[in-house]
Tab-separated table of C-alpha atoms and ligand atoms in Angstrom:
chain	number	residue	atom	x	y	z
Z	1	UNK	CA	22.014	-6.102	-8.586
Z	2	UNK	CA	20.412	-6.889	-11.574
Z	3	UNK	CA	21.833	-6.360	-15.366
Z	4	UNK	CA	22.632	-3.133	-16.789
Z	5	UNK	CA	22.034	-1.659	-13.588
Z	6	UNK	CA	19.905	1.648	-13.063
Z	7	UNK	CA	19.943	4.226	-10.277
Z	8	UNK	CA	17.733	2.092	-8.025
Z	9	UNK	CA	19.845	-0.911	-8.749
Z	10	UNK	CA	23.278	0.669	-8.151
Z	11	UNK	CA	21.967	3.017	-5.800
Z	12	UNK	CA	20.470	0.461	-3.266
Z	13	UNK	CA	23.395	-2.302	-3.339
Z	14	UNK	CA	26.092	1.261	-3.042
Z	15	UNK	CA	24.060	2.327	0.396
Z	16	UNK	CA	23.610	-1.200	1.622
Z	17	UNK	CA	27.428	-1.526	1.212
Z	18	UNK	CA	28.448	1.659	2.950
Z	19	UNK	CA	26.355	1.066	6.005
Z	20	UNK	CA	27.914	-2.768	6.468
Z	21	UNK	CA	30.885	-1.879	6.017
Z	22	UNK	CA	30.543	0.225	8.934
Z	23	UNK	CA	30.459	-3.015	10.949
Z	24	UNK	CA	34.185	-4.106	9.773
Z	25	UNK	CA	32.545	-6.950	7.310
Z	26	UNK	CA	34.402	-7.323	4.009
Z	27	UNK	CA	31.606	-6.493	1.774
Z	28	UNK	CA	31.971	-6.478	-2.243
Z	29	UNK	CA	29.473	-5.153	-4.652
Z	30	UNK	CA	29.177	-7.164	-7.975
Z	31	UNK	CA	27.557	-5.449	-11.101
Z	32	UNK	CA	26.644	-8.330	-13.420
Z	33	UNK	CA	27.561	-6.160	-16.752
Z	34	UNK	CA	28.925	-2.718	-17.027
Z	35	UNK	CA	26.523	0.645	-15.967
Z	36	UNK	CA	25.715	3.167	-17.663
Z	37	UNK	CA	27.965	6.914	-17.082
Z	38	UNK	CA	25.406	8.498	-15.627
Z	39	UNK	CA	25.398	6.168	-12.310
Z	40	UNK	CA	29.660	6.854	-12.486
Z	41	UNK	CA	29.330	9.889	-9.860
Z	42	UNK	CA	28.044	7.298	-7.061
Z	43	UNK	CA	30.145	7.209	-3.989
Z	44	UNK	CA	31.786	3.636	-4.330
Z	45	UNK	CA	30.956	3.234	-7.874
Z	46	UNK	CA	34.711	2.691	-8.153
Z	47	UNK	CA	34.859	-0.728	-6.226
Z	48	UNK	CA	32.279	-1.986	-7.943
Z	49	UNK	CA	33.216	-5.423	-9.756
Z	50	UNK	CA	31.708	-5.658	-13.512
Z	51	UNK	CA	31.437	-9.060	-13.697
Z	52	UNK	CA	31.913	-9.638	-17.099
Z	53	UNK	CA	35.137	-7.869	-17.588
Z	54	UNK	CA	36.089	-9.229	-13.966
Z	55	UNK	CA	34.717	-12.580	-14.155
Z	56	UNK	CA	37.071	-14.724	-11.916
Z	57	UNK	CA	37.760	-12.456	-9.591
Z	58	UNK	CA	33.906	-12.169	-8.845
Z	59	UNK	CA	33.296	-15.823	-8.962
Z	60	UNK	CA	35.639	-16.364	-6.143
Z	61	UNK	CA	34.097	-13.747	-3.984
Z	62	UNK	CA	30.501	-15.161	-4.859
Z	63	UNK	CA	31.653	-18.628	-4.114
Z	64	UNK	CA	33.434	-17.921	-1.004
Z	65	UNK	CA	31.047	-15.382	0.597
Z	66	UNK	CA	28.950	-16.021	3.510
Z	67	UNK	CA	25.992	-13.614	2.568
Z	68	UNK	CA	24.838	-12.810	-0.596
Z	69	UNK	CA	22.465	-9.757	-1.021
Z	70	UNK	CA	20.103	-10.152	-4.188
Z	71	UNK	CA	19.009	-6.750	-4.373
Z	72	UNK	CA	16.278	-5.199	-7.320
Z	73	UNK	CA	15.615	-8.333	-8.618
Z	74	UNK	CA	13.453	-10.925	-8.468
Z	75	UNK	CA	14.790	-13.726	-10.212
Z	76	UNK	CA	18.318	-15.047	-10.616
Z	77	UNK	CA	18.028	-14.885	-14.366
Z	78	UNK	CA	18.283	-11.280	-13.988
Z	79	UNK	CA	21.975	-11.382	-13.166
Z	80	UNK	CA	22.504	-13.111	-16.771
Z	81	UNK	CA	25.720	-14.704	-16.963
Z	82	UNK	CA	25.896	-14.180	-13.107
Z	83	UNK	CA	22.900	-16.717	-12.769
Z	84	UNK	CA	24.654	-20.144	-12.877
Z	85	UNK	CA	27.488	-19.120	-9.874
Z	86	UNK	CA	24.735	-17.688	-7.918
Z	87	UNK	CA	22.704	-20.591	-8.151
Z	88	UNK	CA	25.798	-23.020	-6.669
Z	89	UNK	CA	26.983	-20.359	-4.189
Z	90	UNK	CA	27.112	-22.134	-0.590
Z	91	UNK	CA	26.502	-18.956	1.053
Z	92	UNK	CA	22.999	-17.547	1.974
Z	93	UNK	CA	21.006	-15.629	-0.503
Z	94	UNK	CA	18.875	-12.668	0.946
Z	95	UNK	CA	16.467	-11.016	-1.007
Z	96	UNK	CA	15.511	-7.423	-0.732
Z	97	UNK	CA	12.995	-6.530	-4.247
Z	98	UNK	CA	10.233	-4.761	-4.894
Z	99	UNK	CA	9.297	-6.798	-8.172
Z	100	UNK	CA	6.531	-9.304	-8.779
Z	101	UNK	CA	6.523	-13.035	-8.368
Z	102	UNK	CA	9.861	-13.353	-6.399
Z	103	UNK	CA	11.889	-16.700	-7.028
Z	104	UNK	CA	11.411	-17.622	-3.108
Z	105	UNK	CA	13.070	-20.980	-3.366
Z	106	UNK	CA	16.082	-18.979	-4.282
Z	107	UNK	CA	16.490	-16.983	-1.167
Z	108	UNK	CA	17.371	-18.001	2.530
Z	109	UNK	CA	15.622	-15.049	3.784
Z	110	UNK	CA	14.418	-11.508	2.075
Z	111	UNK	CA	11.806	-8.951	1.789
Z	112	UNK	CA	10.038	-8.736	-1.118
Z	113	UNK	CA	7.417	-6.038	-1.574
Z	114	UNK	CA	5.839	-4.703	-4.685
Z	115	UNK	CA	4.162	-1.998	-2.939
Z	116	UNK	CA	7.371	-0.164	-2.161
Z	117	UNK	CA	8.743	2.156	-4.402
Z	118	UNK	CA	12.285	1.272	-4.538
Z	119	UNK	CA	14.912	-1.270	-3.470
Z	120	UNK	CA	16.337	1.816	-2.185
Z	121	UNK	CA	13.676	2.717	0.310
Z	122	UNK	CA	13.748	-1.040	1.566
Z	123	UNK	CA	17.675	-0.810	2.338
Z	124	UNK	CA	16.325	2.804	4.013
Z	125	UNK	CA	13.929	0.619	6.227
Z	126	UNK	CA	16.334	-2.136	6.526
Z	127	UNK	CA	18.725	0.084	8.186
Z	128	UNK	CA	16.123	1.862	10.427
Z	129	UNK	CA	14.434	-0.878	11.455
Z	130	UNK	CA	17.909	-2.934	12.567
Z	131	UNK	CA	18.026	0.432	14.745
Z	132	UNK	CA	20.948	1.744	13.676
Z	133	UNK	CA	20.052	5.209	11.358
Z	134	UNK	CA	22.951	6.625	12.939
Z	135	UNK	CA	25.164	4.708	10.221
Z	136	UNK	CA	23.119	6.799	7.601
Z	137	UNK	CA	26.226	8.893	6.666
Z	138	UNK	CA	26.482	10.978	3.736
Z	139	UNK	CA	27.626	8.492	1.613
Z	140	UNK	CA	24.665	6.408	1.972
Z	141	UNK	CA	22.583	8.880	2.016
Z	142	UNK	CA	23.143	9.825	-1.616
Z	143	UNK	CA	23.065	6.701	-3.070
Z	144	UNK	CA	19.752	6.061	-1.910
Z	145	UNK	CA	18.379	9.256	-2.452
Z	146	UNK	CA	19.587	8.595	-6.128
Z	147	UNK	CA	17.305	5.032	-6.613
Z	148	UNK	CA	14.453	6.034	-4.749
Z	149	UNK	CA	14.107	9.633	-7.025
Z	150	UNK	CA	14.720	7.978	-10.269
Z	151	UNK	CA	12.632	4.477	-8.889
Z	152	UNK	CA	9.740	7.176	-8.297
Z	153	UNK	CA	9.893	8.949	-11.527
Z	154	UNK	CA	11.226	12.246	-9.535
Z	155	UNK	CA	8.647	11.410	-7.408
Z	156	UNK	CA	5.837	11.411	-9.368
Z	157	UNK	CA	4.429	7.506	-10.009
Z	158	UNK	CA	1.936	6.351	-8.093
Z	159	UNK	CA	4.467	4.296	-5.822
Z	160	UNK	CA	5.769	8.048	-4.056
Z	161	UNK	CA	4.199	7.381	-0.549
Z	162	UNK	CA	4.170	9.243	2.569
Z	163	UNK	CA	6.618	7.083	3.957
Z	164	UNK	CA	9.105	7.848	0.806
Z	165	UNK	CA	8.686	11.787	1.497
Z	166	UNK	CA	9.551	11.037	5.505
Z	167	UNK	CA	12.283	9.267	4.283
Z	168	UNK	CA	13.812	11.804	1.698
Z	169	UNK	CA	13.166	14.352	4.632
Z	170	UNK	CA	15.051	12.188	7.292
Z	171	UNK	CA	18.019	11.751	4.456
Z	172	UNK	CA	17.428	16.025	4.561
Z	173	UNK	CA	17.516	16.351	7.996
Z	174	UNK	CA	20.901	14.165	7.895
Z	175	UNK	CA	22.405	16.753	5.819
Z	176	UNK	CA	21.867	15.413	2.077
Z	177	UNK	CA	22.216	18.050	-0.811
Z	178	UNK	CA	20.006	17.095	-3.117
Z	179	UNK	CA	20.328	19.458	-6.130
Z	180	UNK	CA	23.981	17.666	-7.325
Z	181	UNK	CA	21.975	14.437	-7.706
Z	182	UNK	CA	19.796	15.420	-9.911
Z	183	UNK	CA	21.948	17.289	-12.232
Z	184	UNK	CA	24.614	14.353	-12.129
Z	185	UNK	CA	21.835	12.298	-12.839
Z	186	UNK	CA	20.009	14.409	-16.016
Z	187	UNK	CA	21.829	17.333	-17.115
Z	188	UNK	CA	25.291	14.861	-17.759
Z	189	UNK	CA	24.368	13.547	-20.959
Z	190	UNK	CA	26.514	14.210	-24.921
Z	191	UNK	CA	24.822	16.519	-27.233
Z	192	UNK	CA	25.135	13.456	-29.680
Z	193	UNK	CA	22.247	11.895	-26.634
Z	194	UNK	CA	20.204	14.828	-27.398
Z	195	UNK	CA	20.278	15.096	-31.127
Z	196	UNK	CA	19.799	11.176	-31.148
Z	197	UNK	CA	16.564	12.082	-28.934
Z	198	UNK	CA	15.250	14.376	-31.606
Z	199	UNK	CA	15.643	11.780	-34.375
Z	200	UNK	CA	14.086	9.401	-32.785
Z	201	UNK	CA	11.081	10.667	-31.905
Z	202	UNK	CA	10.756	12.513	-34.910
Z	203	UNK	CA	11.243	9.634	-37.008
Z	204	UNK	CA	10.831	6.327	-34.999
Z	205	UNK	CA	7.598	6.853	-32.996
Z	206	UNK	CA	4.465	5.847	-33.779
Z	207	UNK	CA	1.342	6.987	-32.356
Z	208	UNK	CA	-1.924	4.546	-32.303
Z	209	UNK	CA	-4.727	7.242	-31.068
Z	210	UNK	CA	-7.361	4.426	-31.302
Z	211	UNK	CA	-5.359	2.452	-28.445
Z	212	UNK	CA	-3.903	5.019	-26.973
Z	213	UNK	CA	-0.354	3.968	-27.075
Z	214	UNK	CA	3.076	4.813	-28.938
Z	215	UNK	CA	5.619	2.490	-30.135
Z	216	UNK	CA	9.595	3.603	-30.681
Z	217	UNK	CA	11.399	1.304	-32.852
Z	218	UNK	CA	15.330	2.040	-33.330
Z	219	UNK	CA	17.052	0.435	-35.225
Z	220	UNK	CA	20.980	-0.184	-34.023
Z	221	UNK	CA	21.995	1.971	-37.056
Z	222	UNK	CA	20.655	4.869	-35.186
Z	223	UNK	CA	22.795	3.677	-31.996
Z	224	UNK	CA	25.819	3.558	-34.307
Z	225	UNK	CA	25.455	7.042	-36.618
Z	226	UNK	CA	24.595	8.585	-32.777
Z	227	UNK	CA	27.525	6.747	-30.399
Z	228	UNK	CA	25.121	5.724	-28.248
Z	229	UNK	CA	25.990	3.995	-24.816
Z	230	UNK	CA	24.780	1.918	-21.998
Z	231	UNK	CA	22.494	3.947	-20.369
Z	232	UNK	CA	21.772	6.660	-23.111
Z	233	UNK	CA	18.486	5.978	-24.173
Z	234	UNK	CA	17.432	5.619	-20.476
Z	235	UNK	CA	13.713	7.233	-19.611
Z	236	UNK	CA	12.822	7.197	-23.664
Z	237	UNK	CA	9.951	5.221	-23.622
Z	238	UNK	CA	8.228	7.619	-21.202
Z	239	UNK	CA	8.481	10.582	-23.914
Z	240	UNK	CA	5.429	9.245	-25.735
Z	241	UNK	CA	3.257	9.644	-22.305
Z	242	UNK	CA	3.480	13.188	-22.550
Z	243	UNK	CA	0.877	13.394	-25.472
Z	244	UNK	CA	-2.254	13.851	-24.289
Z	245	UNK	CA	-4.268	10.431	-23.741
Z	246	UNK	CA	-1.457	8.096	-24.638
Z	247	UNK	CA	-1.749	5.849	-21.363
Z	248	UNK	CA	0.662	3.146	-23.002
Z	249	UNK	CA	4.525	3.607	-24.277
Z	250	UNK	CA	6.571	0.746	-25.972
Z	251	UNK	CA	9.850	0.963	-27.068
Z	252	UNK	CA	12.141	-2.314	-28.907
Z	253	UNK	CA	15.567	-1.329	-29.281
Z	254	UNK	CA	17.467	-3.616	-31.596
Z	255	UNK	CA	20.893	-4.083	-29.389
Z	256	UNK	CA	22.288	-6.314	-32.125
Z	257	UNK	CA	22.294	-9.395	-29.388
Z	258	UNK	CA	18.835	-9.123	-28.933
Z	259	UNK	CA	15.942	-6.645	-29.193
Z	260	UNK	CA	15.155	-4.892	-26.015
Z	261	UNK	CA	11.902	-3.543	-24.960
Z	262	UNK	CA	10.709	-1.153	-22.456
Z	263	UNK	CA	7.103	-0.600	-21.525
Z	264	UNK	CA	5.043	1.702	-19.687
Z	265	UNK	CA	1.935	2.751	-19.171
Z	266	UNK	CA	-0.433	4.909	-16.861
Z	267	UNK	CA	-2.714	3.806	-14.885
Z	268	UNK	CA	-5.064	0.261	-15.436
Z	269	UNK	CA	-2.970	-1.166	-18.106
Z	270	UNK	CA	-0.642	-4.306	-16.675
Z	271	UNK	CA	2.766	-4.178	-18.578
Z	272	UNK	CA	3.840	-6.817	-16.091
Z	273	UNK	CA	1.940	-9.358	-17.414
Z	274	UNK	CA	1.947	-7.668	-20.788
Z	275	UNK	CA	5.814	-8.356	-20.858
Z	276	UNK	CA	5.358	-11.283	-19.354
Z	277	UNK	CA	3.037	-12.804	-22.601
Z	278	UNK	CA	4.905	-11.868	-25.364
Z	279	UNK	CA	8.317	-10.490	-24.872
Z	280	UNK	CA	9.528	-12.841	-22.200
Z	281	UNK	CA	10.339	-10.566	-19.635
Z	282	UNK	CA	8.411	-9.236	-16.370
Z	283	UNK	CA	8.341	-6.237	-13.984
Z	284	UNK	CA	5.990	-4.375	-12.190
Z	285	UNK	CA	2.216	-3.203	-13.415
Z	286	UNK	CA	3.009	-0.012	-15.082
Z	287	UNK	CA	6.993	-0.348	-15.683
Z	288	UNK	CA	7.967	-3.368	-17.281
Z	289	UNK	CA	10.308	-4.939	-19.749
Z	290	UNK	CA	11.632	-8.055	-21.785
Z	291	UNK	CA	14.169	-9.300	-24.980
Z	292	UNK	CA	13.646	-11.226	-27.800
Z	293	UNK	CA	15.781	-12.237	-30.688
Z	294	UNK	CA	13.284	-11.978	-33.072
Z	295	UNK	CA	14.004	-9.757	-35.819
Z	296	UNK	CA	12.880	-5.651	-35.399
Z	297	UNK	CA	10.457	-5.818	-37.919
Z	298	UNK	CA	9.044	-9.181	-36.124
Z	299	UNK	CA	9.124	-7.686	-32.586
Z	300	UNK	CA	7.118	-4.411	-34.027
Z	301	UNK	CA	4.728	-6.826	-35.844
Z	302	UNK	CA	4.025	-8.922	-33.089
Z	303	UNK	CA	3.879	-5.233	-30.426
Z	304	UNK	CA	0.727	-4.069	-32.844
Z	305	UNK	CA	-0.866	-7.803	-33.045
Z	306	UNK	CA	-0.926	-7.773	-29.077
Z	307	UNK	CA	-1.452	-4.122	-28.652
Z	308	UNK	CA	-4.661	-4.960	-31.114
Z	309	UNK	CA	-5.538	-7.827	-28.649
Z	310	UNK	CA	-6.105	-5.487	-25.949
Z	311	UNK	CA	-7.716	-2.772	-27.750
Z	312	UNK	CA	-10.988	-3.423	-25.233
Z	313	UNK	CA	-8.078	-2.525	-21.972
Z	314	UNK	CA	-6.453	-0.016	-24.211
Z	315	UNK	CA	-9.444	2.384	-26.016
Z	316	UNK	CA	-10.542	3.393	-22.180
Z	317	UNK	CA	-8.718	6.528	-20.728
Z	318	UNK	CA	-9.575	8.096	-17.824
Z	319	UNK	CA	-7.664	10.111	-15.581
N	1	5GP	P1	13.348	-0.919	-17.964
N	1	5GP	O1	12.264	-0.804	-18.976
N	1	5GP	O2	13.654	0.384	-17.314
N	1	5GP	O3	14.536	-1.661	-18.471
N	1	5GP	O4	12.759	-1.845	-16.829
N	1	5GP	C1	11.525	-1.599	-16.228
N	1	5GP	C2	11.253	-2.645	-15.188
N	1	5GP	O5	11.097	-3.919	-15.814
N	1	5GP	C3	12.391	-2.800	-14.205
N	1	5GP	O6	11.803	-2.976	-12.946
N	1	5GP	C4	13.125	-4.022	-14.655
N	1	5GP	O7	13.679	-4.693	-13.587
N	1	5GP	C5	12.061	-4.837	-15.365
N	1	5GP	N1	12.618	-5.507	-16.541
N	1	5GP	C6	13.237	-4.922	-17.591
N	1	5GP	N2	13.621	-5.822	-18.504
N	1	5GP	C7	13.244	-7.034	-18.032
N	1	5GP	C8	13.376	-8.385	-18.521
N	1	5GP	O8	13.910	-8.654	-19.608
N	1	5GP	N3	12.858	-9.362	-17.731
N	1	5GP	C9	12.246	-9.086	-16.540
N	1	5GP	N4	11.762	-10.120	-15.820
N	1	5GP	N5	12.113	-7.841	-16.045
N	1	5GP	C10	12.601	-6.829	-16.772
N	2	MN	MN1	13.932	-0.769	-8.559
């Protein structure tokens, strides 16, 4: 899976791991940094490897295994530290990814798919279409359940097909509870998440009306005087899209390392390539992100010069 995993991320490698081990392989599941609490209730989540705080342990699994899934990703680099190993592994590499411009020359085999809402619902199909759904146990079940919700927004983006509703009602008809998911998922967070919430948008967002778009800027003070995690200011950048006409959302987070940017946006704005231009990063059209080790005040300079170079894009709305 790819860094700092997210629901889809965790949740997709977790299910794909529960239904081969149902075949007697020896299957291990490699984060390549830690994950965020709120993926911690996942069933599995325990044998997961972090491969930086596990780092020879996981090298001699990559380097001695005989299939390597790649899933959520699209490029090695994605796996960070992970990349190099990877890269000199003898065994296969199998892609399953639903992001754009796969690395193909990296990959014995794979799907990739940008159509498909979640790396989740591919290991769903995967599984069905090897014919054997009856290995869809419980455990598997909720782990992909868990990507291809949060993939879909809670089943709201434009990626929520009628083959990801047959699929949540096959996972239904298996016997998933759903309800637990979703509160593990959003309702598990530290009031000092919530009050950090409410300074930031109060303080660090700004709204551009005349391009419809909103950057958040936070500055890693805020992440210290708030004891903010891995995973804690997950689904922030979408808070600006709730004002009325804003059809693009930027956030840079300064991570101390690096500064880390999010981007969204609705509809016939291309974050994906948007990322791609100036913040070094990539995605998928309307969820995308990148890093740069500029300074804060750089990276929000440089967001309003480029945001200003697509004001033509940008000043049309329409629903
Ligand atoms: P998020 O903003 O939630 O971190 O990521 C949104 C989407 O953009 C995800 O599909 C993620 O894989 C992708 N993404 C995030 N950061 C980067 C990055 O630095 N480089 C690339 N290539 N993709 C990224
Ligand atoms: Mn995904």
């Amino acid at each position: 899976m790819h860094q700092k995993p997210d629901g889809d991320a965790m949740g997709s490698t977790l299910g794909l791991y529960h239904f081969l081990s149902q075949f007697g392989h020896e299957v291990k599941v490699i984060s390549p940094t830690n994950w965020a609490s709120f993926i911690g209730w996942m069933p599995g989540v325990n044998t997961v490897l972090d491969y930086e705080r596990q780092t020879e342990a996981a090298n001699e699994l990559i380097k001695n295994a005989d299939w390597i899934f790649c899933l959520d990703f699209n490029t090695l680099s994605r796996t960070k530290k992970m990349e190099d190993v990877l890269n000199e592994a003898g065994g296969e590499r199998i892609l399953i990814d639903h992001h754009q411009e796969p690395q193909k020359e990296k990959f014995a085999y794979g799907i990739s798919d940008t159509s498909k809402s979640s790396t989740c619902e591919m290991v769903y199909d995967f599984i069905v279409n090897s014919g054997h759904a009856q290995k869809i146990t419980n455990e598997v079940a909720q782990c992909l359940y868990a990507g291809v919700m949060t993939d879909t927004g809670s089943f709201r983006f434009p990626s929520t097909t009628a083959s990801v509703h047959r699929m949540v009602a096959h996972l239904k008809e298996l016997g998933l509870i759903h309800s637990p998911i979703h509160e593990a998922l959003f309702d598990n967070g530290s009031e000092a998440r919530l009050r950090f919430i409410g300074n930031v948008l109060l303080n660090r967002m700004e709204v551009f009306y005349e391009y419809n778009t909103a950057l958040i800027s936070i500055p890693q003070q805020d992440l210290i005087k708030f004891d903010i995690k891995t995973g804690d200011t997950e689904g922030l950048v979408n808070y600006p899209l709730s004002i009325e006409g804003i059809k693009f959302a930027a956030i840079i987070i300064d991570r101390g390392e690096e500064r880390k940017c999010s981007f969204r946006s609705k509809g016939q704005f291309d974050v994906n390539t948007f990322a791609r231009t100036y913040f070094n990063g990539g995605g998928h059209y309307n969820a995308a992100g990148g890093a740069t080790y500029d300074s804060l005040e750089k990276a929000v300079d440089d967001f309003k010069t480029a945001m200003m170079e697509h004001k033509k894009e940008l000043s049309t709305y329409t629903f």
